[in-house]
Amino acid sequence: GALSHRERLDRASFLMRLYEKSGARNLLYGQTVKKALERLAYFDSFLPSGLEAPARSRLPEVVRAEGRTRLKVVYFIGCASNVFGARTVRTLTNYLARQGVEVHLPKVACCGEPHRTAGDEAEVRRLAARNLVLFKTEYDFIVSDCSTCAHALANYDQFVGQDSPEAERIRPHLKKVMDVNTLVVEHLGLPRENLKALPETRVTYHDSCHAIRGLGIKEAPREILKSLPGVELVEMKGADSCCGGAGSYGFTHTEMSARIVSRKIGHIRECGANLVSTSCPACTLQLGAGLRRAGLNLKLMHPVELLARAQNPSEF
């Protein structure tokens, strides 16, 4: 309505003059704002679409098994999983319950791995002390959908102080810690019946560093993907090479991180996959950001999440 109401155009003219005389226009063409906007766009690329409320706020402390209880596990929900992977956590919890697993979801702190790699040992011990509730005799296993968290918990005697009484108490329980892929393949068994074909037919898998080098996990997630009807697992070049996320590395060393993930995205493009699967929420964020910046509209899903989707499509 500016041309129909001259006074509006006059007011707009005043704002234009103010914009020019203030020097803001010069900033727009200078490097300061340009760099700030580029940096904002870089960090924005990490934000997933359809972000849900944190997983922990929407789940009870105990999810009962459907039918006969086969196992009792405690599910450690890591920070990235809780905030950015709520859908994955909820899907995996429901899947485990359908397989006869009673899932306990106690309120926990960060596993402490980011603080350990930053050298903040005092904070590592404080956080670890809050997580000792995980190491109880009534649990058959301690599982996580995050390979970084699972790797940290498997070495928790070092986090609480290797010679401390707490370390002695929890040490026998450390062998119970595992990635959820391993729990499904080795202790629950893969369902072979009543699985529906997925729309994504070519899936590639990215090995997170903590999974393949820390926990030695390579085959379990691939066995899950191979069990899905209609799905072809296509191996990308350098599937076990770092994606450049490495926890907070992607935010503190942006240029190097961007170069590393760009190479990984090139390998994903080359293998022709229409879905990428990985078992680390930090890798999911990093790969998702790399795919967005490259203009590739590919989904990222945890292997067990895909299995749950094939078993119960109505949940999605």
mmCIF file of C-alpha atoms in Angstrom:
data_model
loop_
_atom_site.group_PDB
_atom_site.id
_atom_site.type_symbol
_atom_site.label_atom_id
_atom_site.label_comp_id
_atom_site.label_asym_id
_atom_site.label_seq_id
_atom_site.Cartn_x
_atom_site.Cartn_y
_atom_site.Cartn_z
ATOM 1 C CA GLY A 1 0.000 0.000 0.000
ATOM 2 C CA ALA A 2 2.978 2.375 -0.087
ATOM 3 C CA LEU A 3 2.144 3.823 -3.505
ATOM 4 C CA SER A 4 -1.516 4.327 -2.564
ATOM 5 C CA HIS A 5 -0.593 6.068 0.697
ATOM 6 C CA ARG A 6 2.243 8.534 0.069
ATOM 7 C CA GLU A 7 2.865 9.091 3.802
ATOM 8 C CA ARG A 8 3.914 5.423 4.078
ATOM 9 C CA LEU A 9 6.417 5.858 1.303
ATOM 10 C CA ASP A 10 7.694 9.002 3.023
ATOM 11 C CA ARG A 11 8.240 7.029 6.237
ATOM 12 C CA ALA A 12 10.001 4.300 4.291
ATOM 13 C CA SER A 13 12.186 6.968 2.677
ATOM 14 C CA PHE A 14 13.214 8.191 6.115
ATOM 15 C CA LEU A 15 14.260 4.659 7.098
ATOM 16 C CA MET A 16 16.245 4.305 3.877
ATOM 17 C CA ARG A 17 18.136 7.547 4.554
ATOM 18 C CA LEU A 18 18.812 6.513 8.116
ATOM 19 C CA TYR A 19 20.078 3.143 6.887
ATOM 20 C CA GLU A 20 22.530 4.818 4.493
ATOM 21 C CA LYS A 21 23.748 7.590 6.796
ATOM 22 C CA SER A 22 24.252 5.222 9.722
ATOM 23 C CA GLY A 23 26.909 3.324 7.780
ATOM 24 C CA ALA A 24 24.952 0.053 7.923
ATOM 25 C CA ARG A 25 24.940 -0.090 4.121
ATOM 26 C CA ASN A 26 28.721 -0.011 3.999
ATOM 27 C CA LEU A 27 28.831 -2.896 6.490
ATOM 28 C CA LEU A 28 26.683 -5.004 4.192
ATOM 29 C CA TYR A 29 29.300 -4.804 1.454
ATOM 30 C CA GLY A 30 32.207 -5.147 3.828
ATOM 31 C CA GLN A 31 33.745 -8.349 5.118
ATOM 32 C CA THR A 32 32.466 -8.163 8.722
ATOM 33 C CA VAL A 33 28.789 -8.827 8.006
ATOM 34 C CA LYS A 34 29.573 -11.142 5.109
ATOM 35 C CA LYS A 35 31.714 -13.347 7.334
ATOM 36 C CA ALA A 36 29.139 -13.220 10.123
ATOM 37 C CA LEU A 37 26.369 -14.333 7.757
ATOM 38 C CA GLU A 38 28.536 -17.099 6.314
ATOM 39 C CA ARG A 39 29.307 -18.328 9.821
ATOM 40 C CA LEU A 40 25.626 -18.170 10.774
ATOM 41 C CA ALA A 41 24.705 -20.190 7.671
ATOM 42 C CA TYR A 42 27.394 -22.755 8.539
ATOM 43 C CA PHE A 43 26.066 -23.320 12.053
ATOM 44 C CA ASP A 44 22.451 -23.233 10.851
ATOM 45 C CA SER A 45 23.205 -26.184 8.546
ATOM 46 C CA PHE A 46 23.637 -28.398 11.626
ATOM 47 C CA LEU A 47 20.075 -27.822 12.800
ATOM 48 C CA PRO A 48 17.921 -30.833 11.806
ATOM 49 C CA SER A 49 14.512 -30.322 10.234
ATOM 50 C CA GLY A 50 11.462 -31.163 12.342
ATOM 51 C CA LEU A 51 13.256 -30.838 15.677
ATOM 52 C CA GLU A 52 11.185 -32.409 18.471
ATOM 53 C CA ALA A 53 11.076 -31.791 22.209
ATOM 54 C CA PRO A 54 13.935 -33.499 24.100
ATOM 55 C CA ALA A 55 13.500 -37.271 24.280
ATOM 56 C CA ARG A 56 13.800 -37.478 28.055
ATOM 57 C CA SER A 57 10.864 -35.108 28.584
ATOM 58 C CA ARG A 58 8.520 -37.393 26.617
ATOM 59 C CA LEU A 59 9.466 -40.796 28.027
ATOM 60 C CA PRO A 60 8.740 -42.431 31.408
ATOM 61 C CA GLU A 61 11.558 -43.765 33.567
ATOM 62 C CA VAL A 62 10.528 -47.345 32.750
ATOM 63 C CA VAL A 63 9.048 -48.723 29.526
ATOM 64 C CA ARG A 64 7.652 -52.190 30.158
ATOM 65 C CA ALA A 65 8.296 -55.066 27.796
ATOM 66 C CA GLU A 66 5.464 -56.249 25.593
ATOM 67 C CA GLY A 67 4.660 -59.836 26.493
ATOM 68 C CA ARG A 68 7.307 -61.920 28.252
ATOM 69 C CA THR A 69 10.292 -59.965 29.588
ATOM 70 C CA ARG A 70 13.431 -61.331 27.976
ATOM 71 C CA LEU A 71 15.919 -58.723 29.163
ATOM 72 C CA LYS A 72 16.142 -55.725 31.436
ATOM 73 C CA VAL A 73 18.371 -52.929 30.149
ATOM 74 C CA VAL A 74 19.201 -49.378 31.100
ATOM 75 C CA TYR A 75 19.219 -47.034 28.109
ATOM 76 C CA PHE A 76 21.717 -44.193 28.417
ATOM 77 C CA ILE A 77 20.367 -41.214 26.483
ATOM 78 C CA GLY A 78 23.285 -38.984 25.545
ATOM 79 C CA CYS A 79 23.127 -35.206 25.179
ATOM 80 C CA ALA A 80 22.995 -35.101 21.360
ATOM 81 C CA SER A 81 20.515 -37.984 21.241
ATOM 82 C CA ASN A 82 18.268 -36.301 23.789
ATOM 83 C CA VAL A 83 18.157 -32.923 22.034
ATOM 84 C CA PHE A 84 18.681 -33.705 18.344
ATOM 85 C CA GLY A 85 17.691 -37.384 18.106
ATOM 86 C CA ALA A 86 14.462 -37.554 20.098
ATOM 87 C CA ARG A 87 12.662 -39.423 17.333
ATOM 88 C CA THR A 88 15.432 -42.030 17.192
ATOM 89 C CA VAL A 89 15.424 -42.539 20.973
ATOM 90 C CA ARG A 90 11.649 -42.953 21.071
ATOM 91 C CA THR A 91 11.671 -45.359 18.109
ATOM 92 C CA LEU A 92 14.455 -47.500 19.554
ATOM 93 C CA THR A 93 12.794 -47.630 22.978
ATOM 94 C CA ASN A 94 9.519 -48.807 21.450
ATOM 95 C CA TYR A 95 11.336 -51.359 19.298
ATOM 96 C CA LEU A 96 13.167 -52.850 22.275
ATOM 97 C CA ALA A 97 9.905 -53.049 24.251
ATOM 98 C CA ARG A 98 8.265 -54.958 21.369
ATOM 99 C CA GLN A 99 11.156 -57.433 21.484
ATOM 100 C CA GLY A 100 10.487 -58.197 25.142
ATOM 101 C CA VAL A 101 12.993 -55.779 26.666
ATOM 102 C CA GLU A 102 12.155 -53.782 29.777
ATOM 103 C CA VAL A 103 13.828 -50.415 29.207
ATOM 104 C CA HIS A 104 14.913 -48.228 32.128
ATOM 105 C CA LEU A 105 15.589 -44.565 31.391
ATOM 106 C CA PRO A 106 17.052 -42.970 34.528
ATOM 107 C CA LYS A 107 17.844 -39.275 34.630
ATOM 108 C CA VAL A 108 21.542 -39.006 33.875
ATOM 109 C CA ALA A 109 24.184 -36.373 33.204
ATOM 110 C CA CYS A 110 26.451 -36.064 30.170
ATOM 111 C CA CYS A 111 28.765 -39.076 29.885
ATOM 112 C CA GLY A 112 31.698 -36.660 30.290
ATOM 113 C CA GLU A 113 33.553 -37.539 27.095
ATOM 114 C CA PRO A 114 33.495 -33.961 25.695
ATOM 115 C CA HIS A 115 34.928 -32.682 28.978
ATOM 116 C CA ARG A 116 37.570 -35.430 29.067
ATOM 117 C CA THR A 117 38.827 -34.573 25.589
ATOM 118 C CA ALA A 118 38.895 -30.889 26.608
ATOM 119 C CA GLY A 119 41.027 -31.768 29.645
ATOM 120 C CA ASP A 120 38.493 -30.809 32.342
ATOM 121 C CA GLU A 121 39.126 -33.773 34.647
ATOM 122 C CA ALA A 122 37.306 -32.251 37.630
ATOM 123 C CA GLU A 123 34.088 -31.948 35.625
ATOM 124 C CA VAL A 124 34.551 -35.459 34.223
ATOM 125 C CA ARG A 125 34.572 -36.924 37.737
ATOM 126 C CA ARG A 126 31.612 -34.823 38.839
ATOM 127 C CA LEU A 127 29.499 -35.980 35.898
ATOM 128 C CA ALA A 128 30.629 -39.591 36.241
ATOM 129 C CA ALA A 129 29.604 -39.613 39.905
ATOM 130 C CA ARG A 130 26.062 -38.651 38.871
ATOM 131 C CA ASN A 131 25.938 -41.532 36.388
ATOM 132 C CA LEU A 132 26.896 -44.317 38.788
ATOM 133 C CA VAL A 133 23.170 -45.153 38.987
ATOM 134 C CA LEU A 134 23.639 -46.948 35.652
ATOM 135 C CA PHE A 135 25.867 -49.635 37.094
ATOM 136 C CA LYS A 136 23.428 -51.808 39.034
ATOM 137 C CA THR A 137 23.142 -55.578 39.249
ATOM 138 C CA GLU A 138 19.492 -55.741 38.138
ATOM 139 C CA TYR A 139 20.324 -54.602 34.603
ATOM 140 C CA ASP A 140 21.353 -57.221 32.057
ATOM 141 C CA PHE A 141 22.933 -54.605 29.808
ATOM 142 C CA ILE A 142 23.718 -50.884 29.599
ATOM 143 C CA VAL A 143 22.993 -49.678 26.065
ATOM 144 C CA SER A 144 23.190 -46.469 24.080
ATOM 145 C CA ASP A 145 22.320 -45.422 20.544
ATOM 146 C CA CYS A 146 25.440 -43.217 20.639
ATOM 147 C CA SER A 147 28.731 -45.029 20.056
ATOM 148 C CA THR A 148 30.649 -42.211 21.758
ATOM 149 C CA CYS A 149 28.591 -42.542 24.944
ATOM 150 C CA ALA A 150 28.870 -46.350 24.837
ATOM 151 C CA HIS A 151 32.649 -46.132 24.449
ATOM 152 C CA ALA A 152 32.888 -43.691 27.356
ATOM 153 C CA LEU A 153 30.709 -45.829 29.651
ATOM 154 C CA ALA A 154 32.684 -48.969 28.778
ATOM 155 C CA ASN A 155 35.754 -47.202 30.212
ATOM 156 C CA TYR A 156 34.050 -45.519 33.156
ATOM 157 C CA ASP A 157 36.488 -46.809 35.738
ATOM 158 C CA GLN A 158 38.914 -44.272 34.241
ATOM 159 C CA PHE A 159 36.303 -41.507 34.437
ATOM 160 C CA VAL A 160 35.547 -41.975 38.142
ATOM 161 C CA GLY A 161 39.227 -42.407 39.062
ATOM 162 C CA GLN A 162 40.981 -45.652 38.261
ATOM 163 C CA ASP A 163 42.021 -46.397 41.865
ATOM 164 C CA SER A 164 38.848 -45.167 43.540
ATOM 165 C CA PRO A 165 36.316 -47.351 45.417
ATOM 166 C CA GLU A 166 33.725 -46.391 42.786
ATOM 167 C CA ALA A 167 35.951 -47.788 40.038
ATOM 168 C CA GLU A 168 36.265 -51.087 41.905
ATOM 169 C CA ARG A 169 32.495 -51.317 42.340
ATOM 170 C CA ILE A 170 31.540 -50.627 38.726
ATOM 171 C CA ARG A 171 34.378 -52.505 37.006
ATOM 172 C CA PRO A 172 32.482 -55.834 36.880
ATOM 173 C CA HIS A 173 29.584 -54.051 35.172
ATOM 174 C CA LEU A 174 31.633 -52.469 32.381
ATOM 175 C CA LYS A 175 31.348 -55.574 30.216
ATOM 176 C CA LYS A 176 27.569 -55.011 30.159
ATOM 177 C CA VAL A 177 27.982 -51.764 28.205
ATOM 178 C CA MET A 178 27.216 -52.034 24.503
ATOM 179 C CA ASP A 179 26.013 -50.247 21.432
ATOM 180 C CA VAL A 180 22.336 -50.941 20.694
ATOM 181 C CA ASN A 181 23.236 -52.530 17.324
ATOM 182 C CA THR A 182 25.191 -55.212 19.175
ATOM 183 C CA LEU A 183 22.314 -55.807 21.605
ATOM 184 C CA VAL A 184 19.896 -56.372 18.732
ATOM 185 C CA VAL A 185 22.146 -58.657 16.669
ATOM 186 C CA GLU A 186 23.817 -60.692 19.420
ATOM 187 C CA HIS A 187 21.190 -60.856 22.166
ATOM 188 C CA LEU A 188 17.766 -60.302 20.596
ATOM 189 C CA GLY A 189 18.212 -61.701 17.109
ATOM 190 C CA LEU A 190 17.075 -60.117 13.893
ATOM 191 C CA PRO A 191 13.404 -60.655 12.994
ATOM 192 C CA ARG A 192 13.070 -62.401 9.639
ATOM 193 C CA GLU A 193 9.297 -62.271 9.261
ATOM 194 C CA ASN A 194 6.648 -59.565 8.936
ATOM 195 C CA LEU A 195 9.105 -56.921 7.760
ATOM 196 C CA LYS A 196 7.834 -54.453 5.167
ATOM 197 C CA ALA A 197 9.966 -53.173 2.305
ATOM 198 C CA LEU A 198 11.342 -49.663 2.792
ATOM 199 C CA PRO A 199 11.075 -46.954 0.124
ATOM 200 C CA GLU A 200 14.842 -46.345 0.317
ATOM 201 C CA THR A 201 16.461 -49.145 -1.670
ATOM 202 C CA ARG A 202 20.146 -48.162 -1.630
ATOM 203 C CA VAL A 203 21.552 -47.517 1.833
ATOM 204 C CA THR A 204 25.144 -46.719 2.735
ATOM 205 C CA TYR A 205 26.651 -46.900 6.218
ATOM 206 C CA HIS A 206 29.105 -44.517 7.888
ATOM 207 C CA ASP A 207 31.281 -45.994 10.665
ATOM 208 C CA SER A 208 31.726 -43.538 13.508
ATOM 209 C CA CYS A 209 35.243 -43.427 14.940
ATOM 210 C CA HIS A 210 34.184 -44.439 18.459
ATOM 211 C CA ALA A 211 32.206 -47.378 17.057
ATOM 212 C CA ILE A 212 34.754 -48.944 14.754
ATOM 213 C CA ARG A 213 37.992 -47.945 16.485
ATOM 214 C CA GLY A 214 36.750 -47.589 20.047
ATOM 215 C CA LEU A 215 34.249 -50.449 20.366
ATOM 216 C CA GLY A 216 35.377 -52.555 17.402
ATOM 217 C CA ILE A 217 31.869 -52.561 15.910
ATOM 218 C CA LYS A 218 31.657 -53.084 12.165
ATOM 219 C CA GLU A 219 29.410 -55.997 11.239
ATOM 220 C CA ALA A 220 26.412 -55.590 13.597
ATOM 221 C CA PRO A 221 24.928 -52.459 11.958
ATOM 222 C CA ARG A 222 25.577 -53.893 8.508
ATOM 223 C CA GLU A 223 23.827 -57.147 9.441
ATOM 224 C CA ILE A 224 20.788 -55.113 10.448
ATOM 225 C CA LEU A 225 20.765 -53.205 7.159
ATOM 226 C CA LYS A 226 21.240 -56.389 5.118
ATOM 227 C CA SER A 227 18.240 -57.976 6.866
ATOM 228 C CA LEU A 228 15.836 -55.301 5.593
ATOM 229 C CA PRO A 229 13.682 -56.457 2.664
ATOM 230 C CA GLY A 230 14.268 -54.624 -0.587
ATOM 231 C CA VAL A 231 17.331 -52.791 0.747
ATOM 232 C CA GLU A 232 20.718 -52.960 -0.939
ATOM 233 C CA LEU A 233 23.668 -52.029 1.273
ATOM 234 C CA VAL A 234 26.129 -50.084 -0.868
ATOM 235 C CA GLU A 235 29.529 -49.453 0.686
ATOM 236 C CA MET A 236 30.887 -45.977 0.176
ATOM 237 C CA LYS A 237 34.595 -45.336 -0.247
ATOM 238 C CA GLY A 238 36.205 -44.602 3.120
ATOM 239 C CA ALA A 239 33.157 -45.662 5.148
ATOM 240 C CA ASP A 240 35.340 -45.864 8.257
ATOM 241 C CA SER A 241 37.072 -42.512 7.758
ATOM 242 C CA CYS A 242 36.190 -39.643 10.115
ATOM 243 C CA CYS A 243 33.365 -37.356 8.967
ATOM 244 C CA GLY A 244 35.042 -34.345 10.604
ATOM 245 C CA GLY A 245 32.457 -33.952 13.359
ATOM 246 C CA ALA A 246 34.448 -35.508 16.195
ATOM 247 C CA GLY A 247 32.171 -34.163 18.912
ATOM 248 C CA SER A 248 32.726 -30.409 19.167
ATOM 249 C CA TYR A 249 35.534 -30.365 16.566
ATOM 250 C CA GLY A 250 33.079 -29.353 13.842
ATOM 251 C CA PHE A 251 32.265 -26.186 15.785
ATOM 252 C CA THR A 252 35.781 -25.274 16.922
ATOM 253 C CA HIS A 253 37.730 -26.087 13.741
ATOM 254 C CA THR A 254 35.152 -25.180 11.126
ATOM 255 C CA GLU A 255 37.353 -24.906 8.036
ATOM 256 C CA MET A 256 39.118 -28.246 8.494
ATOM 257 C CA SER A 257 35.885 -29.955 9.564
ATOM 258 C CA ALA A 258 34.070 -28.643 6.476
ATOM 259 C CA ARG A 259 36.817 -29.959 4.186
ATOM 260 C CA ILE A 260 36.711 -33.408 5.800
ATOM 261 C CA VAL A 261 32.923 -33.756 5.573
ATOM 262 C CA SER A 262 32.945 -32.457 2.003
ATOM 263 C CA ARG A 263 35.165 -35.400 1.042
ATOM 264 C CA LYS A 264 32.803 -37.780 2.857
ATOM 265 C CA ILE A 265 29.767 -36.294 1.073
ATOM 266 C CA GLY A 266 31.577 -36.852 -2.226
ATOM 267 C CA HIS A 267 31.907 -40.554 -1.381
ATOM 268 C CA ILE A 268 28.203 -40.728 -0.481
ATOM 269 C CA ARG A 269 27.313 -39.117 -3.793
ATOM 270 C CA GLU A 270 29.564 -41.523 -5.719
ATOM 271 C CA CYS A 271 28.014 -44.696 -4.245
ATOM 272 C CA GLY A 272 24.520 -43.636 -5.333
ATOM 273 C CA ALA A 273 22.797 -44.189 -1.982
ATOM 274 C CA ASN A 274 19.407 -42.635 -1.304
ATOM 275 C CA LEU A 275 19.722 -42.976 2.484
ATOM 276 C CA VAL A 276 22.689 -42.736 4.878
ATOM 277 C CA SER A 277 22.783 -44.714 8.105
ATOM 278 C CA THR A 278 25.093 -44.218 11.086
ATOM 279 C CA SER A 279 25.143 -45.010 14.814
ATOM 280 C CA CYS A 280 26.348 -41.699 16.204
ATOM 281 C CA PRO A 281 24.183 -38.593 16.715
ATOM 282 C CA ALA A 282 27.214 -36.301 16.385
ATOM 283 C CA CYS A 283 28.038 -37.896 13.027
ATOM 284 C CA THR A 284 24.376 -37.544 12.064
ATOM 285 C CA LEU A 285 24.541 -33.791 12.736
ATOM 286 C CA GLN A 286 27.822 -33.429 10.851
ATOM 287 C CA LEU A 287 26.733 -35.496 7.852
ATOM 288 C CA GLY A 288 23.352 -33.757 7.776
ATOM 289 C CA ALA A 289 25.067 -30.374 7.682
ATOM 290 C CA GLY A 290 27.394 -31.525 4.911
ATOM 291 C CA LEU A 291 24.493 -32.887 2.857
ATOM 292 C CA ARG A 292 22.525 -29.634 3.227
ATOM 293 C CA ARG A 293 25.466 -27.500 2.159
ATOM 294 C CA ALA A 294 25.974 -29.798 -0.842
ATOM 295 C CA GLY A 295 22.292 -29.542 -1.794
ATOM 296 C CA LEU A 296 21.649 -33.286 -1.325
ATOM 297 C CA ASN A 297 18.267 -34.182 0.139
ATOM 298 C CA LEU A 298 19.109 -37.554 1.733
ATOM 299 C CA LYS A 299 17.698 -38.932 4.977
ATOM 300 C CA LEU A 300 19.931 -40.052 7.847
ATOM 301 C CA MET A 301 18.731 -42.863 10.111
ATOM 302 C CA HIS A 302 20.104 -45.235 12.758
ATOM 303 C CA PRO A 303 20.181 -48.904 11.608
ATOM 304 C CA VAL A 304 17.825 -50.025 14.390
ATOM 305 C CA GLU A 305 15.512 -47.137 13.524
ATOM 306 C CA LEU A 306 15.294 -48.501 9.971
ATOM 307 C CA LEU A 307 14.628 -51.978 11.354
ATOM 308 C CA ALA A 308 11.820 -50.617 13.523
ATOM 309 C CA ARG A 309 10.414 -48.795 10.507
ATOM 310 C CA ALA A 310 10.354 -52.012 8.477
ATOM 311 C CA GLN A 311 8.652 -53.872 11.324
ATOM 312 C CA ASN A 312 6.096 -51.207 12.200
ATOM 313 C CA PRO A 313 5.631 -48.655 9.351
ATOM 314 C CA SER A 314 2.597 -47.062 11.042
ATOM 315 C CA GLU A 315 4.915 -45.554 13.673
ATOM 316 C CA PHE A 316 6.473 -43.285 11.054
#
